[in-house]
PDB file of C-alpha atoms in Angstrom:
ATOM      1  CA  UNK A   1      13.029 -86.290   9.620  1.00 42.00           C
ATOM      2  CA  UNK A   2       9.568 -86.251  11.043  1.00 41.00           C
ATOM      3  CA  UNK A   3       8.238 -89.609  12.081  1.00 40.00           C
ATOM      4  CA  UNK A   4      11.146 -91.437  10.451  1.00 40.00           C
ATOM      5  CA  UNK A   5       9.837 -90.484   7.011  1.00 47.00           C
ATOM      6  CA  UNK A   6      12.283 -90.215   4.169  1.00 62.00           C
ATOM      7  CA  UNK A   7      12.350 -87.809   1.267  1.00 62.00           C
ATOM      8  CA  UNK A   8      12.809 -88.932  -2.302  1.00 66.00           C
ATOM      9  CA  UNK A   9      15.798 -87.516  -4.224  1.00 65.00           C
ATOM     10  CA  UNK A  10      13.335 -85.178  -5.951  1.00 71.00           C
ATOM     11  CA  UNK A  11      12.152 -83.940  -2.549  1.00 73.00           C
ATOM     12  CA  UNK A  12      15.746 -83.288  -1.489  1.00 69.00           C
ATOM     13  CA  UNK A  13      16.290 -81.375  -4.732  1.00 72.00           C
ATOM     14  CA  UNK A  14      13.251 -79.162  -4.020  1.00 77.00           C
ATOM     15  CA  UNK A  15      14.419 -78.459  -0.459  1.00 76.00           C
ATOM     16  CA  UNK A  16      18.014 -77.863  -1.571  1.00 74.00           C
ATOM     17  CA  UNK A  17      16.958 -75.513  -4.354  1.00 80.00           C
ATOM     18  CA  UNK A  18      14.670 -73.583  -2.011  1.00 83.00           C
ATOM     19  CA  UNK A  19      17.471 -73.244   0.517  1.00 81.00           C
ATOM     20  CA  UNK A  20      19.945 -72.138  -2.136  1.00 82.00           C
ATOM     21  CA  UNK A  21      17.545 -69.498  -3.490  1.00 88.00           C
ATOM     22  CA  UNK A  22      16.887 -68.146   0.013  1.00 88.00           C
ATOM     23  CA  UNK A  23      20.630 -68.016   0.727  1.00 86.00           C
ATOM     24  CA  UNK A  24      21.309 -66.195  -2.559  1.00 90.00           C
ATOM     25  CA  UNK A  25      18.601 -63.609  -1.844  1.00 92.00           C
ATOM     26  CA  UNK A  26      20.121 -62.863   1.574  1.00 91.00           C
ATOM     27  CA  UNK A  27      23.710 -62.654   0.315  1.00 92.00           C
ATOM     28  CA  UNK A  28      23.072 -61.157  -3.136  1.00 93.00           C
ATOM     29  CA  UNK A  29      24.572 -57.728  -2.298  1.00 94.00           C
ATOM     30  CA  UNK A  30      27.878 -59.489  -1.517  1.00 92.00           C
ATOM     31  CA  UNK A  31      27.645 -61.344  -4.828  1.00 91.00           C
ATOM     32  CA  UNK A  32      27.099 -58.186  -6.842  1.00 92.00           C
ATOM     33  CA  UNK A  33      29.949 -56.394  -5.008  1.00 91.00           C
ATOM     34  CA  UNK A  34      32.307 -59.306  -5.631  1.00 91.00           C
ATOM     35  CA  UNK A  35      31.400 -59.395  -9.329  1.00 91.00           C
ATOM     36  CA  UNK A  36      31.863 -55.654  -9.856  1.00 89.00           C
ATOM     37  CA  UNK A  37      35.191 -55.621  -8.025  1.00 89.00           C
ATOM     38  CA  UNK A  38      36.405 -58.507 -10.203  1.00 88.00           C
ATOM     39  CA  UNK A  39      35.827 -56.680 -13.492  1.00 85.00           C
ATOM     40  CA  UNK A  40      37.035 -53.203 -12.573  1.00 75.00           C
ATOM     41  CA  UNK A  41      40.781 -52.792 -12.258  1.00 63.00           C
ATOM     42  CA  UNK A  42      41.844 -50.622  -9.337  1.00 62.00           C
ATOM     43  CA  UNK A  43      44.783 -48.295  -9.929  1.00 55.00           C
ATOM     44  CA  UNK A  44      46.063 -45.071  -8.420  1.00 48.00           C
ATOM     45  CA  UNK A  45      44.646 -43.187 -11.388  1.00 50.00           C
ATOM     46  CA  UNK A  46      41.054 -44.342 -10.931  1.00 57.00           C
ATOM     47  CA  UNK A  47      40.862 -44.670  -7.122  1.00 57.00           C
ATOM     48  CA  UNK A  48      38.393 -41.751  -6.943  1.00 62.00           C
ATOM     49  CA  UNK A  49      36.111 -43.232  -9.646  1.00 68.00           C
ATOM     50  CA  UNK A  50      32.670 -43.975  -8.090  1.00 68.00           C
ATOM     51  CA  UNK A  51      32.546 -47.212 -10.103  1.00 71.00           C
ATOM     52  CA  UNK A  52      35.813 -48.505  -8.619  1.00 77.00           C
ATOM     53  CA  UNK A  53      35.485 -50.013  -5.140  1.00 82.00           C
ATOM     54  CA  UNK A  54      38.280 -49.969  -2.563  1.00 79.00           C
ATOM     55  CA  UNK A  55      36.586 -52.439  -0.203  1.00 82.00           C
ATOM     56  CA  UNK A  56      33.268 -54.169   0.479  1.00 85.00           C
ATOM     57  CA  UNK A  57      32.145 -51.302   2.722  1.00 87.00           C
ATOM     58  CA  UNK A  58      33.194 -48.730   0.128  1.00 86.00           C
ATOM     59  CA  UNK A  59      31.243 -50.645  -2.525  1.00 87.00           C
ATOM     60  CA  UNK A  60      28.040 -50.669  -0.466  1.00 89.00           C
ATOM     61  CA  UNK A  61      28.299 -46.921   0.180  1.00 90.00           C
ATOM     62  CA  UNK A  62      28.978 -46.046  -3.473  1.00 89.00           C
ATOM     63  CA  UNK A  63      26.229 -48.302  -4.870  1.00 90.00           C
ATOM     64  CA  UNK A  64      23.649 -46.931  -2.411  1.00 92.00           C
ATOM     65  CA  UNK A  65      24.702 -43.375  -3.291  1.00 90.00           C
ATOM     66  CA  UNK A  66      24.552 -43.794  -7.091  1.00 88.00           C
ATOM     67  CA  UNK A  67      21.828 -46.440  -7.552  1.00 89.00           C
ATOM     68  CA  UNK A  68      19.978 -46.713  -4.254  1.00 91.00           C
ATOM     69  CA  UNK A  69      18.989 -50.018  -2.628  1.00 92.00           C
ATOM     70  CA  UNK A  70      17.851 -51.609  -5.955  1.00 90.00           C
ATOM     71  CA  UNK A  71      21.470 -51.350  -7.133  1.00 90.00           C
ATOM     72  CA  UNK A  72      22.471 -54.024  -4.622  1.00 92.00           C
ATOM     73  CA  UNK A  73      19.938 -56.401  -6.180  1.00 93.00           C
ATOM     74  CA  UNK A  74      20.509 -55.770  -9.904  1.00 90.00           C
ATOM     75  CA  UNK A  75      20.033 -59.041 -11.798  1.00 90.00           C
ATOM     76  CA  UNK A  76      18.508 -60.859  -8.810  1.00 92.00           C
ATOM     77  CA  UNK A  77      15.766 -62.505 -10.922  1.00 91.00           C
ATOM     78  CA  UNK A  78      18.254 -64.065 -13.340  1.00 91.00           C
ATOM     79  CA  UNK A  79      20.459 -64.986 -10.370  1.00 92.00           C
ATOM     80  CA  UNK A  80      17.585 -66.890  -8.738  1.00 93.00           C
ATOM     81  CA  UNK A  81      16.717 -68.531 -12.050  1.00 92.00           C
ATOM     82  CA  UNK A  82      20.344 -69.563 -12.439  1.00 89.00           C
ATOM     83  CA  UNK A  83      20.480 -70.999  -8.918  1.00 87.00           C
ATOM     84  CA  UNK A  84      17.263 -72.985  -9.421  1.00 88.00           C
ATOM     85  CA  UNK A  85      18.284 -74.333 -12.832  1.00 89.00           C
ATOM     86  CA  UNK A  86      21.820 -75.123 -11.640  1.00 86.00           C
ATOM     87  CA  UNK A  87      20.516 -77.113  -8.668  1.00 80.00           C
ATOM     88  CA  UNK A  88      18.000 -79.078 -10.700  1.00 81.00           C
ATOM     89  CA  UNK A  89      20.448 -79.715 -13.536  1.00 83.00           C
ATOM     90  CA  UNK A  90      23.048 -80.934 -11.057  1.00 82.00           C
ATOM     91  CA  UNK A  91      20.501 -83.192  -9.343  1.00 78.00           C
ATOM     92  CA  UNK A  92      19.336 -84.659 -12.660  1.00 82.00           C
ATOM     93  CA  UNK A  93      22.824 -85.446 -13.976  1.00 86.00           C
ATOM     94  CA  UNK A  94      24.120 -86.633 -10.602  1.00 82.00           C
ATOM     95  CA  UNK A  95      21.230 -89.099 -10.287  1.00 80.00           C
ATOM     96  CA  UNK A  96      21.598 -90.197 -13.923  1.00 84.00           C
ATOM     97  CA  UNK A  97      25.365 -90.826 -13.691  1.00 87.00           C
ATOM     98  CA  UNK A  98      25.311 -92.357 -10.207  1.00 84.00           C
ATOM     99  CA  UNK A  99      22.415 -94.701 -10.968  1.00 83.00           C
ATOM    100  CA  UNK A 100      24.145 -95.865 -14.160  1.00 85.00           C
ATOM    101  CA  UNK A 101      27.371 -96.515 -12.258  1.00 87.00           C
ATOM    102  CA  UNK A 102      25.662 -98.374  -9.378  1.00 84.00           C
ATOM    103  CA  UNK A 103      23.700-100.595 -11.790  1.00 85.00           C
ATOM    104  CA  UNK A 104      26.986-101.743 -13.340  1.00 86.00           C
ATOM    105  CA  UNK A 105      28.558-102.689  -9.992  1.00 81.00           C
ATOM    106  CA  UNK A 106      28.215-106.031  -8.169  1.00 82.00           C
ATOM    107  CA  UNK A 107      25.433-106.050  -5.559  1.00 77.00           C
ATOM    108  CA  UNK A 108      26.482-104.742  -2.165  1.00 74.00           C
ATOM    109  CA  UNK A 109      29.583-102.892  -3.384  1.00 75.00           C
ATOM    110  CA  UNK A 110      29.726 -99.384  -1.900  1.00 76.00           C
ATOM    111  CA  UNK A 111      30.795 -96.373  -3.967  1.00 78.00           C
ATOM    112  CA  UNK A 112      34.217 -95.048  -2.954  1.00 80.00           C
ATOM    113  CA  UNK A 113      34.719 -91.449  -1.866  1.00 75.00           C
ATOM    114  CA  UNK A 114      36.874 -90.754  -4.929  1.00 81.00           C
ATOM    115  CA  UNK A 115      34.149 -92.070  -7.243  1.00 85.00           C
ATOM    116  CA  UNK A 116      31.517 -89.948  -5.464  1.00 81.00           C
ATOM    117  CA  UNK A 117      33.708 -86.879  -6.094  1.00 82.00           C
ATOM    118  CA  UNK A 118      34.205 -87.827  -9.750  1.00 86.00           C
ATOM    119  CA  UNK A 119      30.457 -88.353 -10.225  1.00 87.00           C
ATOM    120  CA  UNK A 120      29.819 -84.990  -8.558  1.00 85.00           C
ATOM    121  CA  UNK A 121      32.391 -83.281 -10.803  1.00 87.00           C
ATOM    122  CA  UNK A 122      30.859 -84.876 -13.907  1.00 90.00           C
ATOM    123  CA  UNK A 123      27.369 -83.791 -12.865  1.00 88.00           C
ATOM    124  CA  UNK A 124      28.652 -80.293 -12.111  1.00 88.00           C
ATOM    125  CA  UNK A 125      30.310 -80.029 -15.532  1.00 92.00           C
ATOM    126  CA  UNK A 126      27.148 -81.105 -17.357  1.00 92.00           C
ATOM    127  CA  UNK A 127      25.037 -78.746 -15.252  1.00 89.00           C
ATOM    128  CA  UNK A 128      27.384 -75.874 -16.191  1.00 91.00           C
ATOM    129  CA  UNK A 129      27.041 -76.615 -19.903  1.00 92.00           C
ATOM    130  CA  UNK A 130      23.251 -76.423 -19.726  1.00 90.00           C
ATOM    131  CA  UNK A 131      22.873 -73.480 -17.321  1.00 91.00           C
ATOM    132  CA  UNK A 132      25.819 -71.130 -17.993  1.00 93.00           C
ATOM    133  CA  UNK A 133      23.759 -68.828 -20.297  1.00 94.00           C
ATOM    134  CA  UNK A 134      21.819 -67.652 -17.236  1.00 92.00           C
ATOM    135  CA  UNK A 135      25.107 -66.956 -15.414  1.00 91.00           C
ATOM    136  CA  UNK A 136      26.361 -64.888 -18.371  1.00 93.00           C
ATOM    137  CA  UNK A 137      23.161 -62.811 -18.368  1.00 93.00           C
ATOM    138  CA  UNK A 138      23.383 -62.330 -14.581  1.00 92.00           C
ATOM    139  CA  UNK A 139      27.007 -61.119 -14.816  1.00 91.00           C
ATOM    140  CA  UNK A 140      26.038 -58.622 -17.525  1.00 91.00           C
ATOM    141  CA  UNK A 141      23.138 -57.280 -15.467  1.00 90.00           C
ATOM    142  CA  UNK A 142      25.267 -56.980 -12.332  1.00 89.00           C
ATOM    143  CA  UNK A 143      28.071 -55.047 -14.009  1.00 87.00           C
ATOM    144  CA  UNK A 144      26.319 -52.770 -16.514  1.00 85.00           C
ATOM    145  CA  UNK A 145      25.833 -49.099 -15.521  1.00 82.00           C
ATOM    146  CA  UNK A 146      22.320 -48.159 -14.444  1.00 80.00           C
ATOM    147  CA  UNK A 147      21.548 -46.332 -17.695  1.00 79.00           C
ATOM    148  CA  UNK A 148      22.626 -49.301 -19.863  1.00 83.00           C
ATOM    149  CA  UNK A 149      21.119 -52.120 -17.766  1.00 86.00           C
ATOM    150  CA  UNK A 150      18.277 -54.176 -19.279  1.00 87.00           C
ATOM    151  CA  UNK A 151      15.949 -56.947 -18.115  1.00 89.00           C
ATOM    152  CA  UNK A 152      16.720 -60.666 -18.400  1.00 88.00           C
ATOM    153  CA  UNK A 153      15.283 -61.350 -21.878  1.00 91.00           C
ATOM    154  CA  UNK A 154      16.565 -58.092 -23.385  1.00 93.00           C
ATOM    155  CA  UNK A 155      20.062 -58.767 -22.044  1.00 92.00           C
ATOM    156  CA  UNK A 156      20.054 -62.293 -23.473  1.00 93.00           C
ATOM    157  CA  UNK A 157      18.815 -60.977 -26.845  1.00 94.00           C
ATOM    158  CA  UNK A 158      21.530 -58.306 -26.897  1.00 93.00           C
ATOM    159  CA  UNK A 159      24.240 -60.923 -26.257  1.00 93.00           C
ATOM    160  CA  UNK A 160      22.943 -63.116 -29.108  1.00 94.00           C
ATOM    161  CA  UNK A 161      22.636 -60.121 -31.475  1.00 93.00           C
ATOM    162  CA  UNK A 162      26.193 -58.930 -30.759  1.00 90.00           C
ATOM    163  CA  UNK A 163      28.090 -62.217 -30.322  1.00 91.00           C
ATOM    164  CA  UNK A 164      25.855 -64.967 -31.668  1.00 93.00           C
ATOM    165  CA  UNK A 165      24.513 -67.882 -29.633  1.00 93.00           C
ATOM    166  CA  UNK A 166      28.039 -68.809 -28.499  1.00 92.00           C
ATOM    167  CA  UNK A 167      28.136 -65.543 -26.534  1.00 92.00           C
ATOM    168  CA  UNK A 168      25.790 -67.146 -24.009  1.00 93.00           C
ATOM    169  CA  UNK A 169      28.452 -69.758 -23.247  1.00 93.00           C
ATOM    170  CA  UNK A 170      31.303 -67.314 -22.535  1.00 92.00           C
ATOM    171  CA  UNK A 171      33.482 -68.453 -19.660  1.00 91.00           C
ATOM    172  CA  UNK A 172      32.524 -72.107 -20.081  1.00 92.00           C
ATOM    173  CA  UNK A 173      36.112 -73.432 -19.961  1.00 91.00           C
ATOM    174  CA  UNK A 174      37.005 -71.856 -16.589  1.00 91.00           C
ATOM    175  CA  UNK A 175      33.549 -72.862 -15.320  1.00 91.00           C
ATOM    176  CA  UNK A 176      34.337 -76.490 -16.143  1.00 91.00           C
ATOM    177  CA  UNK A 177      37.696 -76.207 -14.375  1.00 89.00           C
ATOM    178  CA  UNK A 178      35.939 -74.793 -11.301  1.00 89.00           C
ATOM    179  CA  UNK A 179      33.897 -77.979 -10.763  1.00 87.00           C
ATOM    180  CA  UNK A 180      36.979 -79.184  -8.840  1.00 85.00           C
ATOM    181  CA  UNK A 181      36.122 -76.685  -6.083  1.00 82.00           C
ATOM    182  CA  UNK A 182      33.903 -79.162  -4.147  1.00 75.00           C
ATOM    183  CA  UNK A 183      36.609 -81.833  -4.403  1.00 76.00           C
ATOM    184  CA  UNK A 184      39.186 -79.398  -2.970  1.00 82.00           C
ATOM    185  CA  UNK A 185      36.713 -78.401  -0.224  1.00 81.00           C
ATOM    186  CA  UNK A 186      36.095 -82.055   0.669  1.00 76.00           C
ATOM    187  CA  UNK A 187      39.806 -82.884   0.716  1.00 78.00           C
ATOM    188  CA  UNK A 188      40.603 -79.845   2.886  1.00 83.00           C
ATOM    189  CA  UNK A 189      37.701 -80.704   5.216  1.00 81.00           C
ATOM    190  CA  UNK A 190      38.956 -84.271   5.748  1.00 80.00           C
ATOM    191  CA  UNK A 191      42.508 -83.169   6.561  1.00 84.00           C
ATOM    192  CA  UNK A 192      41.432 -80.306   8.863  1.00 87.00           C
ATOM    193  CA  UNK A 193      38.952 -82.627  10.594  1.00 86.00           C
ATOM    194  CA  UNK A 194      41.763 -85.071  11.395  1.00 87.00           C
ATOM    195  CA  UNK A 195      43.868 -82.270  12.902  1.00 89.00           C
ATOM    196  CA  UNK A 196      40.944 -80.866  14.937  1.00 88.00           C
ATOM    197  CA  UNK A 197      39.899 -84.246  16.360  1.00 89.00           C
ATOM    198  CA  UNK A 198      43.492 -84.969  17.343  1.00 89.00           C
ATOM    199  CA  UNK A 199      44.010 -81.494  18.850  1.00 88.00           C
ATOM    200  CA  UNK A 200      40.791 -81.626  20.903  1.00 85.00           C
ATOM    201  CA  UNK A 201      41.213 -85.354  21.662  1.00 85.00           C
ATOM    202  CA  UNK A 202      37.729 -86.138  20.381  1.00 84.00           C
ATOM    203  CA  UNK A 203      36.279 -89.080  18.486  1.00 81.00           C
ATOM    204  CA  UNK A 204      33.504 -87.119  16.769  1.00 82.00           C
ATOM    205  CA  UNK A 205      32.682 -83.575  15.677  1.00 79.00           C
ATOM    206  CA  UNK A 206      30.184 -81.264  17.369  1.00 80.00           C
ATOM    207  CA  UNK A 207      27.819 -79.236  15.114  1.00 74.00           C
ATOM    208  CA  UNK A 208      29.850 -76.124  15.911  1.00 79.00           C
ATOM    209  CA  UNK A 209      33.129 -77.759  14.908  1.00 83.00           C
ATOM    210  CA  UNK A 210      31.545 -79.131  11.720  1.00 79.00           C
ATOM    211  CA  UNK A 211      30.497 -75.604  10.716  1.00 79.00           C
ATOM    212  CA  UNK A 212      33.866 -74.045  11.567  1.00 84.00           C
ATOM    213  CA  UNK A 213      35.882 -76.760   9.816  1.00 85.00           C
ATOM    214  CA  UNK A 214      33.525 -76.617   6.808  1.00 81.00           C
ATOM    215  CA  UNK A 215      33.867 -72.827   6.634  1.00 83.00           C
ATOM    216  CA  UNK A 216      37.668 -73.015   6.806  1.00 87.00           C
ATOM    217  CA  UNK A 217      37.763 -75.711   4.111  1.00 85.00           C
ATOM    218  CA  UNK A 218      35.544 -73.565   1.877  1.00 83.00           C
ATOM    219  CA  UNK A 219      37.776 -70.525   2.434  1.00 88.00           C
ATOM    220  CA  UNK A 220      40.917 -72.471   1.501  1.00 89.00           C
ATOM    221  CA  UNK A 221      39.250 -73.926  -1.616  1.00 87.00           C
ATOM    222  CA  UNK A 222      38.150 -70.411  -2.617  1.00 88.00           C
ATOM    223  CA  UNK A 223      41.690 -69.049  -2.222  1.00 90.00           C
ATOM    224  CA  UNK A 224      43.015 -71.819  -4.495  1.00 90.00           C
ATOM    225  CA  UNK A 225      40.397 -71.388  -7.243  1.00 91.00           C
ATOM    226  CA  UNK A 226      39.631 -67.662  -6.973  1.00 93.00           C
ATOM    227  CA  UNK A 227      41.867 -66.466  -9.850  1.00 94.00           C
ATOM    228  CA  UNK A 228      39.851 -68.686 -12.205  1.00 92.00           C
ATOM    229  CA  UNK A 229      36.584 -67.434 -10.700  1.00 91.00           C
ATOM    230  CA  UNK A 230      37.739 -63.879 -11.460  1.00 92.00           C
ATOM    231  CA  UNK A 231      38.820 -64.870 -14.997  1.00 93.00           C
ATOM    232  CA  UNK A 232      35.432 -66.467 -15.724  1.00 93.00           C
ATOM    233  CA  UNK A 233      33.574 -63.320 -14.663  1.00 91.00           C
ATOM    234  CA  UNK A 234      35.818 -61.070 -16.781  1.00 92.00           C
ATOM    235  CA  UNK A 235      35.164 -63.248 -19.833  1.00 92.00           C
ATOM    236  CA  UNK A 236      31.397 -62.925 -19.296  1.00 90.00           C
ATOM    237  CA  UNK A 237      31.543 -59.187 -18.575  1.00 87.00           C
ATOM    238  CA  UNK A 238      30.731 -56.539 -21.161  1.00 84.00           C
ATOM    239  CA  UNK A 239      32.478 -53.137 -20.704  1.00 80.00           C
ATOM    240  CA  UNK A 240      30.274 -50.056 -20.461  1.00 75.00           C
ATOM    241  CA  UNK A 241      30.104 -47.760 -23.471  1.00 75.00           C
ATOM    242  CA  UNK A 242      32.678 -45.523 -21.767  1.00 73.00           C
ATOM    243  CA  UNK A 243      35.133 -48.372 -21.099  1.00 71.00           C
ATOM    244  CA  UNK A 244      34.561 -50.151 -24.432  1.00 70.00           C
ATOM    245  CA  UNK A 245      36.627 -47.540 -26.280  1.00 69.00           C
ATOM    246  CA  UNK A 246      39.849 -48.562 -24.514  1.00 74.00           C
ATOM    247  CA  UNK A 247      39.132 -52.196 -23.587  1.00 79.00           C
ATOM    248  CA  UNK A 248      40.641 -54.987 -25.664  1.00 84.00           C
ATOM    249  CA  UNK A 249      38.489 -58.174 -25.538  1.00 86.00           C
ATOM    250  CA  UNK A 250      39.956 -61.138 -23.662  1.00 90.00           C
ATOM    251  CA  UNK A 251      40.796 -64.261 -25.650  1.00 89.00           C
ATOM    252  CA  UNK A 252      40.531 -66.704 -22.755  1.00 91.00           C
ATOM    253  CA  UNK A 253      41.118 -67.297 -19.049  1.00 92.00           C
ATOM    254  CA  UNK A 254      44.913 -67.349 -19.397  1.00 94.00           C
ATOM    255  CA  UNK A 255      44.792 -64.029 -21.249  1.00 94.00           C
ATOM    256  CA  UNK A 256      42.721 -62.554 -18.394  1.00 93.00           C
ATOM    257  CA  UNK A 257      45.161 -63.769 -15.740  1.00 94.00           C
ATOM    258  CA  UNK A 258      48.157 -62.505 -17.716  1.00 95.00           C
ATOM    259  CA  UNK A 259      46.762 -59.021 -18.368  1.00 92.00           C
ATOM    260  CA  UNK A 260      45.426 -58.548 -14.834  1.00 91.00           C
ATOM    261  CA  UNK A 261      48.808 -59.605 -13.396  1.00 93.00           C
ATOM    262  CA  UNK A 262      50.666 -57.184 -15.677  1.00 90.00           C
ATOM    263  CA  UNK A 263      48.418 -54.309 -14.644  1.00 87.00           C
ATOM    264  CA  UNK A 264      47.743 -54.999 -10.959  1.00 86.00           C
ATOM    265  CA  UNK A 265      50.156 -57.710  -9.856  1.00 89.00           C
ATOM    266  CA  UNK A 266      49.171 -60.844  -7.948  1.00 90.00           C
ATOM    267  CA  UNK A 267      46.668 -58.946  -5.799  1.00 89.00           C
ATOM    268  CA  UNK A 268      44.614 -58.296  -8.950  1.00 89.00           C
ATOM    269  CA  UNK A 269      43.829 -62.007  -9.131  1.00 92.00           C
ATOM    270  CA  UNK A 270      42.187 -61.780  -5.708  1.00 92.00           C
ATOM    271  CA  UNK A 271      40.180 -58.557  -6.037  1.00 88.00           C
ATOM    272  CA  UNK A 272      36.787 -59.007  -4.357  1.00 88.00           C
ATOM    273  CA  UNK A 273      37.770 -62.233  -2.587  1.00 90.00           C
ATOM    274  CA  UNK A 274      36.700 -60.909   0.819  1.00 87.00           C
ATOM    275  CA  UNK A 275      33.116 -60.510  -0.414  1.00 89.00           C
ATOM    276  CA  UNK A 276      33.286 -63.917  -2.131  1.00 88.00           C
ATOM    277  CA  UNK A 277      34.400 -65.691   1.058  1.00 88.00           C
ATOM    278  CA  UNK A 278      31.821 -63.882   3.206  1.00 88.00           C
ATOM    279  CA  UNK A 279      29.094 -64.833   0.729  1.00 87.00           C
ATOM    280  CA  UNK A 280      30.246 -68.472   0.546  1.00 82.00           C
ATOM    281  CA  UNK A 281      30.357 -68.993   4.325  1.00 81.00           C
ATOM    282  CA  UNK A 282      27.054 -67.196   5.059  1.00 84.00           C
ATOM    283  CA  UNK A 283      25.325 -68.937   2.135  1.00 81.00           C
ATOM    284  CA  UNK A 284      26.488 -72.342   3.330  1.00 72.00           C
ATOM    285  CA  UNK A 285      25.121 -71.727   6.833  1.00 73.00           C
ATOM    286  CA  UNK A 286      21.789 -70.368   5.532  1.00 77.00           C
ATOM    287  CA  UNK A 287      21.475 -73.178   2.986  1.00 71.00           C
ATOM    288  CA  UNK A 288      21.751 -75.955   5.554  1.00 67.00           C
ATOM    289  CA  UNK A 289      19.530 -74.141   8.042  1.00 69.00           C
ATOM    290  CA  UNK A 290      16.710 -73.481   5.566  1.00 74.00           C
ATOM    291  CA  UNK A 291      17.112 -76.811   3.729  1.00 67.00           C
ATOM    292  CA  UNK A 292      16.530 -78.726   6.972  1.00 66.00           C
ATOM    293  CA  UNK A 293      13.291 -76.830   7.624  1.00 74.00           C
ATOM    294  CA  UNK A 294      12.107 -77.157   4.016  1.00 75.00           C
ATOM    295  CA  UNK A 295      12.740 -80.908   4.107  1.00 71.00           C
ATOM    296  CA  UNK A 296      10.363 -81.206   7.087  1.00 75.00           C
ATOM    297  CA  UNK A 297       7.648 -79.215   5.295  1.00 76.00           C
ATOM    298  CA  UNK A 298       8.233 -81.144   2.060  1.00 74.00           C
ATOM    299  CA  UNK A 299       7.756 -84.467   3.886  1.00 77.00           C
ATOM    300  CA  UNK A 300       4.410 -83.232   5.231  1.00 77.00           C
ATOM    301  CA  UNK A 301       3.378 -81.923   1.787  1.00 77.00           C
ATOM    302  CA  UNK A 302       4.294 -85.179   0.016  1.00 71.00           C
ATOM    303  CA  UNK A 303       2.445 -87.177   2.713  1.00 75.00           C
ATOM    304  CA  UNK A 304      -0.699 -85.091   2.188  1.00 79.00           C
ATOM    305  CA  UNK A 305      -0.483 -85.473  -1.600  1.00 73.00           C
ATOM    306  CA  UNK A 306      -0.015 -89.234  -1.263  1.00 73.00           C
ATOM    307  CA  UNK A 307      -2.965 -89.442   1.117  1.00 74.00           C
ATOM    308  CA  UNK A 308      -5.152 -87.430  -1.268  1.00 74.00           C
ATOM    309  CA  UNK A 309      -4.149 -89.676  -4.181  1.00 69.00           C
ATOM    310  CA  UNK A 310      -4.942 -92.769  -2.092  1.00 63.00           C
ATOM    311  CA  UNK A 311      -8.431 -91.472  -1.333  1.00 65.00           C
ATOM    312  CA  UNK A 312      -9.070 -90.747  -5.026  1.00 63.00           C
ATOM    313  CA  UNK A 313      -8.059 -94.286  -5.975  1.00 59.00           C
ATOM    314  CA  UNK A 314     -10.514 -95.664  -3.411  1.00 57.00           C
TER     315      UNK A 314
END
């Protein structure tokens, strides 16, 4: 922090949201590949289908061939809107819940780690409830064929026309379950950190070790929760006109997991995980890097605004 200045929670939210949006823009092709691989079953019969991807590299080549570079950024606008709204909704509910909890505690009593995780999970759940419609629209835009793809508002209108307003909240239940992901990441990080410090005979972590341990913890948390991530996306997905003739709608996350397992085995639950992990690790690194810089600029901006306001009052 420049000059010892401190940012308000709102300032941190602005910097965090900016960092998250930058990270999403840079890693969006991985996100769209992961999403498409999750909804398209891969079998011996359809291995030659240009819409079925055998790997991340294969997906990039096929998308560039059939849709060009814009195909790797389909739905980016709604994705950025979702990231911004998710960050601000999380910040609002986290501050609201945490402040309420602190005000009810005796003065000087620190919040425990477990309570911080519970507050974070509660804030994440509430943020999901209010922002999941944007995620549903983004999933539709990412997975629809080029000829059937529409813009953000048209996609949202189509969902409401076909499924009613509740269609915009498809996949809410698995989304609420997935708020445990940060708690798993934190728990994994703490245990791995203990092992690393003991192995290297150190008392503290270097920035490099923090990143590596954080990345490993995120990977392990993703492996644990990935089947539900895949199930959520399949619930939000709409089959193309060609696939709709043979596709039976899913009734819930358990139904997704059951049918995918019957058709593809256990590996079907983890289709696209390589792209998901790559995106998660790169996004985390970019987020912290950009957030730190944005915080410095935000401090300067807020200082200038405060100075201008002071002069006006005079």
